């Protein structure tokens, strides 16, 4: 029998949920002293598109990222000192964003686990 | 079978195939990621043809108006010609009038060439007969019969030097464009708007202000012009007159250095936001000095304006 259980992405509300969350999440990382310097991009429209792609992936949505993309996309940040504490902070801010949108704790955990799975690639390990 | 044209190459689309997939199949390297219309990586612009609404969901209104779309979820009914994001028309025209509005800002009016469509606030590339080219924002509205540009005059500037020394009314020039998405899009007439800019960054803001009023915008419009010194402020009488005749328009002039009645002294990136701690639901247009534009853009966003409601144009000094 074919499973018809909704995916994580569907449970979160799909594309509309990403659209709702992205500005709030981007505001949080720009305002957080621990990580803001890594997000202070010159082109905010492009930076927001990157946040959107990241949220889509973390929400269990469609994406086309490989570990290699993750490494290449963050290597300049690793050179700037990006480490585990910054990944922790971003995952925390992601959780806060979702909590403010009244997402349940178990779904937030699932999102955090997906974000967590990119940690070693992001940190070039 | 429908086709997608890009840079003169025609790519046939298969039944139900997206523009992105057709281009990728044809060997074109289009940046992309989610392939679901979510991430925004595959943004392109349609020069000819109709884009389905689904392919423009979530984009800035001014981007939609310029034909921007997400290629991965774009399955058009008919043919589509896709352009690089900025690719304008070229037209010949003549200089209509030249006059100084401050000691170092020249107002240039060009005859509006028939068929050259633009929105106030977009920019164009002005070229003289020597092939020299510079970009300037458009302060005038379509239908005024002329195109108005505000040119900052630099001591060693090539184009501004040519315009101040050699150019005469009646002389032929070429324009290319229009470019950019810093313009007013009607549809949300009650939205509050912040228009803040420095120097000749006033040019697109003046255009956006008048376009909004012409379209019947009812929401509050705050226009803030900043200059280093009093002498750098211009269009003061015009802006004062608009703010007196329109209840919803407030005009403020700020300078870094100096003092005068009705002029505030201080940095524009602070003063423009004073009194408006929350910009949730606002539309913002920010133009002029690149560093200040970047700072103000971040402030507007952190104050609550949505990214798709923030329009920013940085002016790079080129003379």
Coordinates of C-alpha atoms in Angstrom, one line a residue:
Chain A
X1 CA 0.0 0.0 0.0
X2 CA 1.2 3.5 -0.9
X3 CA 1.9 5.8 2.0
X4 CA 0.0 9.0 2.0
X5 CA 1.4 10.4 5.2
X6 CA 2.2 14.1 4.7
X7 CA 5.9 14.9 4.5
X8 CA 7.6 17.3 6.9
X9 CA 7.6 20.0 4.3
X10 CA 3.8 19.6 3.9
X11 CA 3.2 19.5 7.6
X12 CA 5.1 22.8 8.0
X13 CA 3.0 24.4 5.3
X14 CA 5.2 24.1 2.2
X15 CA 6.3 27.1 0.2
X16 CA 4.0 29.5 2.1
X17 CA 5.7 28.6 5.3
X18 CA 9.1 29.3 3.9
X19 CA 7.9 32.7 2.6
X20 CA 6.5 33.5 6.1
X21 CA 9.7 32.4 7.9
X22 CA 12.4 33.7 5.7
X23 CA 12.3 37.5 6.5
X24 CA 12.0 36.7 10.3
X25 CA 14.9 34.3 10.2
X26 CA 17.1 36.6 8.2
X27 CA 16.3 39.5 10.6
X28 CA 17.3 37.2 13.5
X29 CA 20.7 36.2 12.1
X30 CA 21.4 39.9 11.1
X31 CA 20.6 41.1 14.6
X32 CA 22.5 38.3 16.5
X33 CA 25.9 39.4 17.6
X34 CA 27.2 35.9 17.6
X35 CA 26.6 35.3 13.8
X36 CA 25.6 38.6 12.2
X37 CA 29.1 39.2 10.6
X38 CA 28.7 36.1 8.5
X39 CA 25.4 37.3 7.1
X40 CA 26.3 40.9 6.4
X41 CA 26.3 40.4 2.7
X42 CA 26.5 43.3 0.3
X43 CA 23.6 42.2 -1.7
X44 CA 20.7 41.6 0.6
X45 CA 18.3 40.3 -2.1
X46 CA 20.8 37.6 -3.0
X47 CA 21.5 36.8 0.7
X48 CA 17.8 36.5 1.3
X49 CA 17.5 34.0 -1.7
X50 CA 20.2 31.9 0.0
X51 CA 18.3 32.0 3.3
X52 CA 15.3 30.8 1.4
X53 CA 17.1 27.9 -0.2
X54 CA 18.5 26.9 3.2
X55 CA 15.1 27.1 4.9
X56 CA 13.5 25.1 2.1
X57 CA 16.1 22.4 2.6
X58 CA 15.8 22.4 6.4
X59 CA 12.0 22.2 6.1
X60 CA 12.4 19.0 4.3
X61 CA 11.5 20.6 1.0
X62 CA 12.9 20.1 -2.5
X63 CA 16.5 21.1 -3.0
X64 CA 19.5 20.3 -5.0
X65 CA 22.3 20.8 -2.5
X66 CA 25.2 18.4 -2.4
X67 CA 27.8 18.2 0.4
X68 CA 30.2 19.7 -2.1
X69 CA 28.0 22.7 -2.6
X70 CA 27.7 23.2 1.2
X71 CA 31.5 23.1 1.5
X72 CA 32.1 25.5 -1.4
X73 CA 29.4 27.9 -0.2
X74 CA 30.8 28.2 3.3
X75 CA 34.6 27.8 2.8
X76 CA 35.1 31.6 2.8
X77 CA 33.2 31.8 6.2
X78 CA 35.3 29.0 7.7
X79 CA 38.3 31.2 6.7
X80 CA 36.6 34.0 8.7
X81 CA 36.4 31.8 11.8
X82 CA 33.1 30.0 11.4
X83 CA 32.9 27.2 13.9
X84 CA 30.5 24.9 15.8
X85 CA 29.3 27.7 18.1
X86 CA 28.0 29.6 15.1
X87 CA 26.2 26.6 13.7
X88 CA 24.6 26.1 17.1
X89 CA 23.5 29.7 17.1
X90 CA 21.9 29.4 13.6
X91 CA 20.0 26.2 14.5
X92 CA 18.8 28.0 17.7
X93 CA 17.6 31.0 15.7
X94 CA 15.9 28.7 13.3
X95 CA 14.0 27.0 16.2
X96 CA 13.0 30.5 17.5
X97 CA 11.7 31.5 14.1
X98 CA 9.5 28.4 14.0
X99 CA 8.3 28.7 17.6
X100 CA 7.1 32.2 16.8
X101 CA 5.1 30.8 14.0
X102 CA 3.5 28.3 16.4
X103 CA 5.2 25.2 14.9
X104 CA 5.2 22.2 17.3
X105 CA 8.3 21.2 19.2
X106 CA 8.6 17.8 17.5
X107 CA 8.5 19.4 14.0
X108 CA 11.1 21.9 15.2
X109 CA 13.3 19.0 16.2
X110 CA 13.0 17.4 12.8
X111 CA 14.0 20.7 11.1
X112 CA 16.9 21.1 13.5
X113 CA 18.0 17.5 12.7
X114 CA 18.1 18.3 9.0
X115 CA 20.1 21.5 9.6
X116 CA 22.4 19.5 11.9
X117 CA 23.1 17.0 9.1
X118 CA 24.9 19.7 7.1
X119 CA 27.2 20.7 10.0
X120 CA 30.3 18.9 8.9
X121 CA 30.0 20.0 5.3
X122 CA 29.4 23.6 6.4
X123 CA 32.4 23.5 8.6
X124 CA 34.6 21.8 5.9
X125 CA 35.3 18.7 8.0
Chain B
X1 CA 5.6 23.0 -29.5
X2 CA 6.5 26.1 -27.6
X3 CA 10.0 27.6 -27.7
X4 CA 12.3 29.6 -25.4
X5 CA 14.7 32.0 -27.0
X6 CA 17.8 33.2 -25.1
X7 CA 20.6 35.2 -26.7
X8 CA 19.4 34.3 -30.2
X9 CA 19.4 30.6 -29.5
X10 CA 16.1 28.9 -29.8
X11 CA 15.3 26.0 -27.4
X12 CA 12.2 23.9 -28.1
X13 CA 10.3 23.0 -24.9
X14 CA 8.8 19.6 -24.6
X15 CA 5.2 19.1 -23.4
X16 CA 4.8 20.4 -19.8
X17 CA 8.6 21.2 -19.6
X18 CA 9.7 24.2 -17.5
X19 CA 11.8 27.0 -19.0
X20 CA 14.6 25.9 -16.7
X21 CA 14.6 22.3 -17.8
X22 CA 14.4 23.3 -21.5
X23 CA 17.5 25.5 -21.1
X24 CA 19.4 23.0 -19.0
X25 CA 18.7 20.3 -21.6
X26 CA 20.0 22.7 -24.2
X27 CA 23.3 23.1 -22.3
X28 CA 22.7 26.5 -20.8
X29 CA 24.1 26.8 -17.3
X30 CA 21.3 28.5 -15.4
X31 CA 21.8 28.7 -11.6
X32 CA 19.2 26.7 -9.8
X33 CA 18.5 24.7 -6.7
X34 CA 15.1 23.7 -5.4
X35 CA 13.4 23.4 -8.8
X36 CA 10.1 24.1 -7.1
X37 CA 9.7 27.8 -7.2
X38 CA 10.8 28.2 -3.6
X39 CA 14.4 29.2 -3.3
X40 CA 14.6 31.9 -6.0
X41 CA 17.9 30.8 -7.5
X42 CA 16.8 30.6 -11.1
X43 CA 15.4 34.2 -11.5
X44 CA 15.2 35.3 -15.1
X45 CA 13.5 38.0 -17.1
X46 CA 10.9 37.6 -19.9
X47 CA 11.5 40.1 -22.7
X48 CA 8.6 38.8 -24.9
X49 CA 5.7 36.5 -24.2
X50 CA 3.4 35.8 -21.2
X51 CA 4.7 34.4 -17.9
X52 CA 2.2 32.4 -15.8
X53 CA 1.4 33.9 -12.4
X54 CA 2.7 30.9 -10.6
X55 CA 6.2 31.7 -11.9
X56 CA 6.1 35.1 -10.3
X57 CA 4.7 34.2 -6.9
X58 CA 6.5 36.0 -4.0
X59 CA 8.6 38.4 -6.2
X60 CA 8.8 42.2 -5.6
X61 CA 6.0 44.0 -7.5
X62 CA 8.5 46.0 -9.5
X63 CA 10.2 42.8 -10.5
X64 CA 7.0 41.3 -11.6
X65 CA 6.2 44.4 -13.6
X66 CA 9.6 44.0 -15.4
X67 CA 8.9 40.4 -16.3
X68 CA 11.1 38.7 -13.8
X69 CA 10.1 35.1 -13.1
X70 CA 11.3 31.8 -11.7
X71 CA 12.4 29.6 -14.6
X72 CA 11.9 26.3 -12.7
X73 CA 8.1 26.7 -12.3
X74 CA 7.6 28.6 -15.6
X75 CA 5.6 26.5 -18.1
X76 CA 4.2 29.1 -20.4
X77 CA 1.4 28.6 -22.9
X78 CA 3.3 30.1 -25.8
X79 CA 6.7 31.2 -26.9
X80 CA 8.9 33.2 -24.5
X81 CA 12.0 35.3 -25.2
X82 CA 14.2 35.4 -22.2
X83 CA 16.6 38.2 -21.6
X84 CA 19.5 38.6 -19.3
X85 CA 18.2 40.4 -16.2
X86 CA 19.1 43.9 -17.5
X87 CA 18.9 44.3 -21.3
X88 CA 17.2 47.4 -22.5
X89 CA 16.4 49.2 -25.8
X90 CA 18.6 51.8 -27.6
X91 CA 17.1 55.0 -28.9
X92 CA 18.5 58.2 -30.4
X93 CA 17.3 61.5 -29.0
X94 CA 18.3 65.2 -28.4
X95 CA 19.2 67.3 -25.5
X96 CA 16.2 69.5 -24.6
X97 CA 17.5 71.7 -21.8
X98 CA 20.5 72.0 -19.4
X99 CA 20.5 73.9 -16.1
X100 CA 22.2 73.9 -12.8
X101 CA 20.0 73.1 -9.7
X102 CA 22.9 73.3 -7.3
X103 CA 26.5 74.4 -8.0
X104 CA 27.4 70.7 -8.7
X105 CA 24.1 69.2 -9.9
X106 CA 23.1 69.7 -13.5
X107 CA 19.5 69.0 -14.5
X108 CA 19.5 67.5 -18.0
X109 CA 16.3 67.2 -20.0
X110 CA 16.2 65.0 -23.1
X111 CA 13.4 64.8 -25.6
X112 CA 11.5 61.6 -24.8
X113 CA 11.9 59.3 -27.9
X114 CA 8.6 57.8 -29.1
X115 CA 8.4 54.1 -28.0
X116 CA 11.0 54.4 -25.3
X117 CA 9.0 53.0 -22.4
X118 CA 10.2 53.6 -18.8
X119 CA 9.0 54.1 -15.3
X120 CA 10.1 57.1 -13.2
X121 CA 12.9 55.9 -10.9
X122 CA 14.5 53.5 -13.4
X123 CA 17.8 54.4 -14.9
X124 CA 19.3 54.7 -18.4
X125 CA 22.7 54.8 -19.9
X126 CA 23.4 58.1 -21.6
X127 CA 25.9 58.0 -24.5
X128 CA 27.4 61.0 -26.4
X129 CA 28.8 60.9 -29.9
X130 CA 32.3 60.1 -28.6
X131 CA 30.9 56.8 -27.3
X132 CA 31.2 57.9 -23.7
X133 CA 28.5 56.4 -21.5
X134 CA 27.2 56.9 -17.9
X135 CA 24.1 55.8 -16.0
X136 CA 21.6 58.2 -14.6
X137 CA 18.2 57.8 -12.9
X138 CA 15.0 59.2 -14.4
X139 CA 13.2 61.8 -12.3
X140 CA 10.4 62.5 -14.8
X141 CA 7.2 60.7 -15.5
X142 CA 6.3 59.0 -18.7
X143 CA 4.0 61.4 -20.7
X144 CA 5.8 64.6 -19.7
X145 CA 7.4 64.7 -23.1
X146 CA 11.0 64.8 -21.8
X147 CA 13.3 62.6 -19.7
X148 CA 14.8 64.4 -16.7
X149 CA 18.2 63.3 -15.3
X150 CA 20.2 64.9 -12.4
X151 CA 23.9 64.8 -13.1
X152 CA 26.4 65.2 -10.4
X153 CA 29.2 67.4 -11.8
X154 CA 32.7 66.1 -10.9
X155 CA 35.8 68.3 -11.3
X156 CA 37.5 65.6 -13.4
X157 CA 34.3 64.0 -14.7
X158 CA 34.3 63.0 -18.3
X159 CA 30.5 62.9 -19.0
X160 CA 29.6 65.7 -16.5
X161 CA 32.5 67.7 -18.1
X162 CA 31.1 67.1 -21.5
X163 CA 27.6 68.0 -20.5
X164 CA 28.7 71.3 -18.7
X165 CA 31.2 72.4 -21.3
X166 CA 30.3 71.1 -24.7
X167 CA 26.7 69.9 -24.8
X168 CA 24.0 72.2 -26.1
X169 CA 20.3 72.0 -26.4
X170 CA 19.4 70.3 -29.7
X171 CA 22.5 68.1 -29.7
X172 CA 22.0 64.4 -30.5
X173 CA 22.7 61.7 -27.8
X174 CA 21.9 58.0 -27.5
X175 CA 20.1 56.4 -24.6
X176 CA 20.0 52.7 -23.6
X177 CA 17.6 51.2 -21.1
X178 CA 15.6 51.6 -19.1
X179 CA 17.2 49.4 -16.3
X180 CA 16.5 48.7 -12.7
X181 CA 13.5 48.0 -10.6
X182 CA 13.4 51.1 -8.3
X183 CA 10.0 52.3 -9.3
X184 CA 6.4 52.7 -8.0
X185 CA 4.0 49.9 -8.7
X186 CA 0.3 50.7 -8.0
X187 CA -2.0 48.3 -6.2
X188 CA -1.5 49.1 -2.5
X189 CA -2.6 52.7 -2.3
X190 CA -2.7 52.9 1.5
X191 CA 0.8 51.5 2.2
X192 CA 3.1 53.9 4.1
X193 CA 6.3 54.7 2.1
X194 CA 9.7 55.9 3.1
X195 CA 11.8 57.5 0.3
X196 CA 15.3 58.3 1.5
X197 CA 18.4 59.3 -0.5
X198 CA 21.5 61.3 -0.7
X199 CA 22.8 63.7 -3.4
X200 CA 21.4 62.9 -6.9
X201 CA 19.8 59.9 -5.3
X202 CA 16.9 62.4 -5.1
X203 CA 16.4 61.9 -8.8
X204 CA 14.7 58.5 -8.7
X205 CA 12.9 59.4 -5.4
X206 CA 11.4 62.5 -6.9
X207 CA 10.2 60.3 -9.8
X208 CA 8.8 57.6 -7.5
X209 CA 7.0 60.3 -5.4
X210 CA 5.3 61.9 -8.3
X211 CA 4.5 58.5 -9.9
X212 CA 2.8 57.5 -6.6
X213 CA 0.8 60.7 -6.4
X214 CA -0.2 60.4 -10.0
X215 CA -1.4 56.9 -9.3
X216 CA -3.5 58.2 -6.4
X217 CA -1.4 56.9 -3.5
X218 CA -3.2 57.7 -0.3
X219 CA -0.9 56.3 2.4
X220 CA 1.7 58.5 4.1
X221 CA 4.8 59.2 2.0
X222 CA 7.9 60.4 3.9
X223 CA 10.6 61.8 1.6
X224 CA 14.0 62.5 3.2
X225 CA 16.8 64.1 1.2
X226 CA 20.3 64.2 2.5
X227 CA 23.4 66.2 1.4
X228 CA 26.8 66.9 2.9
X229 CA 26.1 70.7 3.0
X230 CA 23.1 73.0 2.5
X231 CA 24.3 73.8 -1.1
X232 CA 23.8 70.2 -2.0
X233 CA 20.0 70.2 -1.3
X234 CA 17.8 70.9 -4.4
X235 CA 14.2 70.7 -5.6
X236 CA 13.4 72.2 -2.2
X237 CA 10.6 74.5 -3.4
X238 CA 9.0 71.8 -5.5
X239 CA 9.1 69.3 -2.6
X240 CA 7.8 71.9 -0.1
X241 CA 5.0 72.7 -2.5
X242 CA 4.0 69.0 -2.8
X243 CA 4.1 68.5 0.9
X244 CA 1.8 71.6 1.4
X245 CA -0.7 70.6 -1.2
X246 CA -0.8 66.9 -0.3
X247 CA -1.7 65.9 3.3
X248 CA -0.1 62.5 3.0
X249 CA 3.4 63.8 2.0
X250 CA 6.0 64.9 4.5
X251 CA 9.3 66.3 3.2
X252 CA 12.5 66.6 5.3
X253 CA 15.9 67.9 4.3
X254 CA 19.0 66.8 6.3
X255 CA 22.7 67.8 6.0
X256 CA 25.8 66.5 7.8
X257 CA 27.4 69.9 8.0
X258 CA 25.6 73.3 8.5
X259 CA 22.3 74.6 9.7
X260 CA 19.4 76.4 8.1
X261 CA 15.7 76.8 8.9
X262 CA 13.7 73.6 8.0
X263 CA 16.9 71.7 7.6
X264 CA 18.0 69.0 10.1
X265 CA 21.6 68.4 10.9
X266 CA 22.9 64.9 11.3
X267 CA 23.5 61.6 9.4
X268 CA 20.6 60.6 7.2
X269 CA 20.8 57.0 8.1
X270 CA 19.8 58.0 11.7
X271 CA 17.5 60.9 11.0
X272 CA 15.5 59.1 8.2
X273 CA 14.5 56.5 10.8
X274 CA 13.8 58.8 13.7
X275 CA 10.1 58.8 14.5
X276 CA 9.5 55.6 12.6
X277 CA 10.9 52.9 14.9
X278 CA 8.7 50.2 13.2
X279 CA 8.5 49.9 9.5
X280 CA 6.4 46.8 9.4
X281 CA 4.2 46.9 6.3
X282 CA 6.1 49.9 4.8
X283 CA 7.5 50.2 1.3
X284 CA 11.0 51.8 1.2
X285 CA 13.0 53.3 -1.7
X286 CA 16.6 54.0 -0.8
X287 CA 19.0 55.7 -3.3
X288 CA 22.4 57.4 -3.5
X289 CA 25.7 56.8 -1.8
X290 CA 26.3 53.0 -1.8
X291 CA 27.5 52.8 1.8
X292 CA 24.5 54.7 3.2
X293 CA 22.1 52.8 1.0
X294 CA 23.4 49.6 2.4
X295 CA 23.1 50.8 5.9
X296 CA 19.6 52.2 5.4
X297 CA 18.5 49.0 3.6
X298 CA 19.5 46.9 6.6
X299 CA 17.9 49.4 9.0
X300 CA 14.6 49.3 7.1
X301 CA 14.6 45.5 7.0
X302 CA 15.5 45.2 10.7
X303 CA 12.7 47.8 11.5
X304 CA 10.3 45.3 10.0
X305 CA 9.9 46.2 6.3
X306 CA 9.7 43.0 4.2
X307 CA 12.6 42.5 1.8
X308 CA 10.2 42.5 -1.2
X309 CA 9.1 46.0 -0.2
X310 CA 12.6 47.4 -0.1
X311 CA 13.9 49.0 -3.3
X312 CA 17.5 50.2 -3.3
X313 CA 19.7 51.8 -5.9
X314 CA 23.3 52.5 -5.2
X315 CA 25.0 55.3 -7.2
X316 CA 28.7 54.7 -7.9
X317 CA 30.6 57.8 -8.7
X318 CA 31.9 57.7 -12.3
X319 CA 31.9 61.3 -13.4

